mmCIF file of C-alpha atoms in Angstrom:
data_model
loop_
_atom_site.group_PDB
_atom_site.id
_atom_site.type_symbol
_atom_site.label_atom_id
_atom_site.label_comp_id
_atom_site.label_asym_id
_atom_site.label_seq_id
_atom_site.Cartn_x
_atom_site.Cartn_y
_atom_site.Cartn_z
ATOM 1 C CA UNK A 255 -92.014 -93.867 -23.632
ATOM 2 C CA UNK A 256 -88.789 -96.603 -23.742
ATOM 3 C CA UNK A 257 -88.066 -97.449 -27.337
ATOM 4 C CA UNK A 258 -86.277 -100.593 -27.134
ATOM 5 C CA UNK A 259 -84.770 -102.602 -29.906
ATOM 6 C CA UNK A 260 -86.215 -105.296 -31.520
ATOM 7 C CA UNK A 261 -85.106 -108.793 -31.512
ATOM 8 C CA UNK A 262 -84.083 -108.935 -35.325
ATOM 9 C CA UNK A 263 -82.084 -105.392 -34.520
ATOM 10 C CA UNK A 264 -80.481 -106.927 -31.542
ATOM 11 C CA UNK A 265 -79.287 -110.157 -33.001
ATOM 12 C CA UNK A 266 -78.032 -108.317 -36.044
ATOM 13 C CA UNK A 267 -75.895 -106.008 -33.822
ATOM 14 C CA UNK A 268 -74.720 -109.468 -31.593
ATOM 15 C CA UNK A 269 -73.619 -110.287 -35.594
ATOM 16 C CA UNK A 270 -71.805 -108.124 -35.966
ATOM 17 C CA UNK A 271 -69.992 -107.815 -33.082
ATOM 18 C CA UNK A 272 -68.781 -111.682 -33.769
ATOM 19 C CA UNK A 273 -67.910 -110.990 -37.236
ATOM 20 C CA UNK A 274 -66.096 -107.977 -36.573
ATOM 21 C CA UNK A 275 -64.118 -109.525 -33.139
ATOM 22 C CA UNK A 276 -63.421 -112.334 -35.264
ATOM 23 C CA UNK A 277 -61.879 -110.156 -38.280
ATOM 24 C CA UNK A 278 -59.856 -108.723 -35.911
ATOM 25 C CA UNK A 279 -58.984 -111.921 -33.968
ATOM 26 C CA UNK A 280 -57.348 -113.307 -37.705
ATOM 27 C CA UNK A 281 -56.178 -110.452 -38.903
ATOM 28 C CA UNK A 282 -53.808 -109.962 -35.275
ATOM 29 C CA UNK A 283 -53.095 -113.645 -36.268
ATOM 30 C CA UNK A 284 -51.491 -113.345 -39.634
ATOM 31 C CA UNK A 285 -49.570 -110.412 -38.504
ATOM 32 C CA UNK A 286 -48.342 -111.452 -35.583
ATOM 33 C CA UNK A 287 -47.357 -114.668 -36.374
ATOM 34 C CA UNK A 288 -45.388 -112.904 -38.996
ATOM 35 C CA UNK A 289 -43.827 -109.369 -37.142
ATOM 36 C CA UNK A 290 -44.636 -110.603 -33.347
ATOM 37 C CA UNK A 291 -45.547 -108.277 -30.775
ATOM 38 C CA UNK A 292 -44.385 -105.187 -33.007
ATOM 39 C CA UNK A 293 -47.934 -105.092 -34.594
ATOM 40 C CA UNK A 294 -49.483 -101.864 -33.827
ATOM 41 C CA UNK A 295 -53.125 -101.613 -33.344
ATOM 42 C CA UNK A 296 -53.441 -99.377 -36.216
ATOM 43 C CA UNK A 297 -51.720 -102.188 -38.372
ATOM 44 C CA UNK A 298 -54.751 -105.048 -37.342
ATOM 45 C CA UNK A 299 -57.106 -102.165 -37.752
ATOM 46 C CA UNK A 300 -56.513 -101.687 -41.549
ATOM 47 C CA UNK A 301 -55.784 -105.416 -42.272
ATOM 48 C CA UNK A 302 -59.485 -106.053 -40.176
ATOM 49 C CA UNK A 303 -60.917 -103.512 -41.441
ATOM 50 C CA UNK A 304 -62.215 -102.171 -38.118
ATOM 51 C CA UNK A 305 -61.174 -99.075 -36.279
ATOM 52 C CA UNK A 306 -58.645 -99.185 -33.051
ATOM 53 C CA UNK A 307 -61.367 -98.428 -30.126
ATOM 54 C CA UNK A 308 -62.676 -101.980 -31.436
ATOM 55 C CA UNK A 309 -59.655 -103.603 -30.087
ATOM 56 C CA UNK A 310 -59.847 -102.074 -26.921
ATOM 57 C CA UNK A 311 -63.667 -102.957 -26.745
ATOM 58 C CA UNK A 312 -63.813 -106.641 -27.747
ATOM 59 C CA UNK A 313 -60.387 -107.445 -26.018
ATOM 60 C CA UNK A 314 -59.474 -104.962 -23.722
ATOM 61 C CA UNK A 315 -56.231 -104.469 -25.152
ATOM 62 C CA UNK A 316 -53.610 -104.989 -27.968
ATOM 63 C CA UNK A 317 -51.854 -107.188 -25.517
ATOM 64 C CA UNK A 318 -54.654 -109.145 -24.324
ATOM 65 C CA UNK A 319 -55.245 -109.447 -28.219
ATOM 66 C CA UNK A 320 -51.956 -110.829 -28.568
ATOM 67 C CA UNK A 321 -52.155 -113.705 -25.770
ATOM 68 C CA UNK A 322 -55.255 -115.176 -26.671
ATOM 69 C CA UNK A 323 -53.691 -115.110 -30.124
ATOM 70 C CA UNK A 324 -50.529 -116.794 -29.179
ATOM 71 C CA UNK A 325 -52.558 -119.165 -27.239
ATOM 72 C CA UNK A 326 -54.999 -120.457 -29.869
ATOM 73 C CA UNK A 327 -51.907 -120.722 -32.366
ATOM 74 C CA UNK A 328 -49.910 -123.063 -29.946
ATOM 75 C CA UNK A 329 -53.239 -124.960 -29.230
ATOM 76 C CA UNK A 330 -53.224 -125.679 -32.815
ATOM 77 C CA UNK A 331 -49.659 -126.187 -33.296
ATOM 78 C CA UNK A 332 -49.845 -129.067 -31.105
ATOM 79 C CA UNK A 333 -52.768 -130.999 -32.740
ATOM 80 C CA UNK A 334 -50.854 -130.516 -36.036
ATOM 81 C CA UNK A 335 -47.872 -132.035 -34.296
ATOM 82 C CA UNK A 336 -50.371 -134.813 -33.162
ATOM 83 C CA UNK A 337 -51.889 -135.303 -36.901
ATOM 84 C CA UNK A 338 -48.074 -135.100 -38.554
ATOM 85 C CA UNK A 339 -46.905 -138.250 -36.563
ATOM 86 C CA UNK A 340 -49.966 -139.996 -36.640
ATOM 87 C CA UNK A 341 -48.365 -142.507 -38.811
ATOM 88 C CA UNK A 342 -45.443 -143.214 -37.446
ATOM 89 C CA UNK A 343 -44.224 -146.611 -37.423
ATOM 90 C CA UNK A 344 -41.969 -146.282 -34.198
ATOM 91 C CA UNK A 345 -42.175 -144.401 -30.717
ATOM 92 C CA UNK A 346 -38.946 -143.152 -32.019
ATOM 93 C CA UNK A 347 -40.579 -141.854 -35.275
ATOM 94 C CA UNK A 348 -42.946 -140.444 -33.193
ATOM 95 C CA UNK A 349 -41.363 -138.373 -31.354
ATOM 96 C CA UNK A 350 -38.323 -136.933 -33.959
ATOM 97 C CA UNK A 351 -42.512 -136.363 -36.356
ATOM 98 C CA UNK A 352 -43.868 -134.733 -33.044
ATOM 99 C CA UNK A 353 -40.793 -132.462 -32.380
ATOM 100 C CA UNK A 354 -39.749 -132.107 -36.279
ATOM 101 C CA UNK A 355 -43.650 -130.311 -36.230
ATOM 102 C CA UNK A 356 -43.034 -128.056 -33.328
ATOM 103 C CA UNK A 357 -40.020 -126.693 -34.416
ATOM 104 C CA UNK A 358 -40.677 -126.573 -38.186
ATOM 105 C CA UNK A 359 -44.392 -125.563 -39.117
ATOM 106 C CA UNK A 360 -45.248 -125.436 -35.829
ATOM 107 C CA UNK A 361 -42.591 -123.268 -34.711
ATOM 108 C CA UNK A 362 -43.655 -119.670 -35.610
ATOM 109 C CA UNK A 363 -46.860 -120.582 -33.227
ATOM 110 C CA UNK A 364 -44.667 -121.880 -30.315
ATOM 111 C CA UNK A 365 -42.746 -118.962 -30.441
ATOM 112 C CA UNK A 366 -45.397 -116.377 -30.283
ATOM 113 C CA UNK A 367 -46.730 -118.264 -26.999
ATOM 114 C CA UNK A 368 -43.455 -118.580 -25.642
ATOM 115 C CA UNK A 369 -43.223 -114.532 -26.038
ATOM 116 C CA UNK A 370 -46.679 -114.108 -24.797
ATOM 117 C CA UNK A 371 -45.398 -116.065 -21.437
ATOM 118 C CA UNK A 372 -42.664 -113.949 -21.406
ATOM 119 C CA UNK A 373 -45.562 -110.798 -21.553
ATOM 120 C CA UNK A 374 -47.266 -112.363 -18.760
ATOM 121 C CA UNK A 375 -44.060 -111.490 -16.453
ATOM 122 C CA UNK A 376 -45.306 -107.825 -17.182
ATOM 123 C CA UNK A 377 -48.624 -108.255 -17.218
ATOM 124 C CA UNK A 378 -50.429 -110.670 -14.147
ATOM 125 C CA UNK A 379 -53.758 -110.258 -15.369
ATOM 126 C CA UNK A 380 -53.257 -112.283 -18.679
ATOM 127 C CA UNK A 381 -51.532 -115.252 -16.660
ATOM 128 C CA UNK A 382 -55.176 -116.927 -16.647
ATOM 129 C CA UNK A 383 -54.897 -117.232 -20.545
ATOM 130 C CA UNK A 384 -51.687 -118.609 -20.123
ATOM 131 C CA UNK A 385 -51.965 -120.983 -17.438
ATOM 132 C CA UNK A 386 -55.518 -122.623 -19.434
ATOM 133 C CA UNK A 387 -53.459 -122.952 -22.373
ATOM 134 C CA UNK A 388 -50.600 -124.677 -20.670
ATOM 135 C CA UNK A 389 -53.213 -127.153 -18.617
ATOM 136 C CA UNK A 390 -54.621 -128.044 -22.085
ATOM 137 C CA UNK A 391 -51.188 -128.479 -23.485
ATOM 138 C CA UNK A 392 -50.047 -130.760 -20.645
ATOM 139 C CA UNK A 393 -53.408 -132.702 -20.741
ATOM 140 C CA UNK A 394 -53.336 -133.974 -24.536
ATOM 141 C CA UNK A 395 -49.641 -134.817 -23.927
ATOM 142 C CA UNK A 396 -50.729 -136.610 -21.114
ATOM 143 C CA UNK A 397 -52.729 -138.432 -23.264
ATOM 144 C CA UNK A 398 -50.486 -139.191 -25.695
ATOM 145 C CA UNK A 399 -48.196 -140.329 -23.556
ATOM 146 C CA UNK A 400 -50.796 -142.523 -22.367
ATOM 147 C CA UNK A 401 -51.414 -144.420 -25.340
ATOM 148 C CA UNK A 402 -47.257 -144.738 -26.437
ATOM 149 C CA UNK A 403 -47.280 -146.559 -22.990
ATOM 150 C CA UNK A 404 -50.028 -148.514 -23.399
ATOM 151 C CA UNK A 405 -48.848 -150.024 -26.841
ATOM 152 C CA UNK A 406 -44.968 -150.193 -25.734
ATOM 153 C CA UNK A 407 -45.181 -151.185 -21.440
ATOM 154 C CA UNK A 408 -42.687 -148.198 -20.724
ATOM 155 C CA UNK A 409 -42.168 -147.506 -17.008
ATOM 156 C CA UNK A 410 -42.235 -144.050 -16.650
ATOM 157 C CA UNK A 411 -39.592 -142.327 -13.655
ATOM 158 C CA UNK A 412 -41.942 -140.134 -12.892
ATOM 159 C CA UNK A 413 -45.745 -139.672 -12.959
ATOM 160 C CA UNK A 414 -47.324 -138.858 -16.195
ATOM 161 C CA UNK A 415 -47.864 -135.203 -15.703
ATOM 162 C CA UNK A 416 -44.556 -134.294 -14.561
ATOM 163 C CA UNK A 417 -43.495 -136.724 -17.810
ATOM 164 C CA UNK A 418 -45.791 -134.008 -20.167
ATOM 165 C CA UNK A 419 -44.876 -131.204 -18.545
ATOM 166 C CA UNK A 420 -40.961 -132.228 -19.175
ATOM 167 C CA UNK A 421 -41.726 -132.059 -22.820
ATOM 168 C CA UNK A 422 -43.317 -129.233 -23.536
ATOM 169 C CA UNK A 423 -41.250 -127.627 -21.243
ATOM 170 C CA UNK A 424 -37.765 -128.797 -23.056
ATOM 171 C CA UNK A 425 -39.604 -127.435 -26.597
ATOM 172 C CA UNK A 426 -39.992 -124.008 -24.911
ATOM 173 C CA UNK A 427 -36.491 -124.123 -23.968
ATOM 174 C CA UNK A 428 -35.676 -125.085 -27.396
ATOM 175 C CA UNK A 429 -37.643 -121.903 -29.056
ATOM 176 C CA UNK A 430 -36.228 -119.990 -26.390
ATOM 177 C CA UNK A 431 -32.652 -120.664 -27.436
ATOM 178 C CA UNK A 432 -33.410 -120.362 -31.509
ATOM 179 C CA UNK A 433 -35.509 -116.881 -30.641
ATOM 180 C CA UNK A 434 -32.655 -115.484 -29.026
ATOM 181 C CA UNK A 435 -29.538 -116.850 -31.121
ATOM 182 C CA UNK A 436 -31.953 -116.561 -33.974
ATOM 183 C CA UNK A 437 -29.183 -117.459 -37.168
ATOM 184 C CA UNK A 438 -26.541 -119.097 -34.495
ATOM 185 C CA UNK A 439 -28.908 -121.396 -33.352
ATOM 186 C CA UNK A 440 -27.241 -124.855 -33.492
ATOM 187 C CA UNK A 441 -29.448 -127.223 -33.100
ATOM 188 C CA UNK A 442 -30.704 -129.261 -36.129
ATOM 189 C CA UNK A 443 -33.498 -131.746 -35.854
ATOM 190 C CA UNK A 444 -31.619 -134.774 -34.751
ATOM 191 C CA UNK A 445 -29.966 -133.041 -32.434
ATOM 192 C CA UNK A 446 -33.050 -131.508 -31.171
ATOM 193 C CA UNK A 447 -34.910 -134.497 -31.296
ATOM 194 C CA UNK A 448 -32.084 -136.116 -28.806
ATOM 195 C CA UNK A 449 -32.341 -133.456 -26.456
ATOM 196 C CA UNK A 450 -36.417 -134.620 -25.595
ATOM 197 C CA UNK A 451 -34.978 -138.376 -25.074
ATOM 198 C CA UNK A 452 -32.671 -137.390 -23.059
ATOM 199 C CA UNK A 453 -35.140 -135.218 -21.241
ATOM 200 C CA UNK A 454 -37.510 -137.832 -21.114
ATOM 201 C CA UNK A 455 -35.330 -140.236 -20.520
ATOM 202 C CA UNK A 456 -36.746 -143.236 -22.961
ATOM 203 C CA UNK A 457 -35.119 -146.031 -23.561
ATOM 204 C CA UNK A 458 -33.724 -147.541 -26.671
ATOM 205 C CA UNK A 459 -35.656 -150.591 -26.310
ATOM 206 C CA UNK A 460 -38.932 -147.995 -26.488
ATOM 207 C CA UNK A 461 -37.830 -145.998 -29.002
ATOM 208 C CA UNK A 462 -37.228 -148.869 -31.105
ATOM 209 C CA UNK A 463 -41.156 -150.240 -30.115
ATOM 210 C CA UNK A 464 -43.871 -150.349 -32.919
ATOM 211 C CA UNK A 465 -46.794 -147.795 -33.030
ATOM 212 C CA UNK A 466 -48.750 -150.799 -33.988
#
């Protein structure tokens, strides 16, 4: 006869699992965010408390691991950027808030993605992670976007997406440079902050606009 395992056994197991994917899941976090893709899996093991065939069984791999960690770190970065200019009295203070997040706080998380995209080169079947993340990226800038026209009337030059993705894709270019220049890198805020108007080409009369 079948012996099959009761309901209590089985959700206690499914319990488990979480807790222990999800141990591993922040433990990857803090150390990656901290040492970058030179984490072993032994190193998450010990600060998860798990053993290294769990890696491999809830995600497949250490680098799998590592993009969906990269990607829910940049997916938070963002929001934070959203919440830290929040109250900012001009589109101008906006943005210099915005990019003063992603490349302060915000920046050990946007440069963990921007190596995970880098991964992806190597790797085709994790561009799926990648490509969701950027999508969801693109789409709350597009809606931030939205509402800095709505209160100001700025014409955009090009159409809204394309205006998102121009962002986001000058702030990867930005990490890109500090990641590999690393103490050379030049840029300070200001000057960082100039090179998204001029990507984005906005207006003085726009910057200058109340939030109100």
């Amino acid at each position: 006869m079948m012996v099959t395992e009761s309901v209590p056994a089985a959700r206690a197991t499914r319990e488990s699992g979480k807790q222990t994917r999800m141990a591993l899941f922040n433990a990857a976090t803090e150390l990656f965010l901290e040492h970058g893709d030179s984490v072993s899996i032994a190193q998450i093991c010990t600060a998860a408390g798990a053993h290294p065939n769990q890696v491999t069984y809830y995600y497949g791999s250490k680098e799998k691991l590592f993009v969906e960690v990269a990607c829910a770190a940049v997916l938070r970065a963002g929001k934070r950027a959203e919440v830290d200019a929040a109250d900012a009295d001009t589109v101008g203070d906006y943005t210099e808030k915005l990019v003063g997040s992603l490349l302060g706080s915000g920046a050990p998380s946007v440069e963990l993605f921007v190596e995970a995209m880098m991964m992806t080169g190597r790797r085709g079947e994790l561009r799926d992670l990648i490509s969701e993340t950027l999508r969801t990226l693109h789409s709350s800038g597009e809606t931030a976007l939205l509402r800095t026209l709505i209160r100001t009337g700025w014409q955009l030059r090009a159409g809204i997406d394309v205006e998102s993705k121009a962002f986001w894709s000058a702030i990867f270019g930005l990490v890109i440079q500090k990641t590999a220049t690393g103490e050379s890198f030049g840029y300070s805020l200001e000057e960082a902050v100039a090179v998204i108007f001029a990507t984005l080409q906005i207006p003085d009369a726009v910057l200058n606009s109340s939030m109100e």
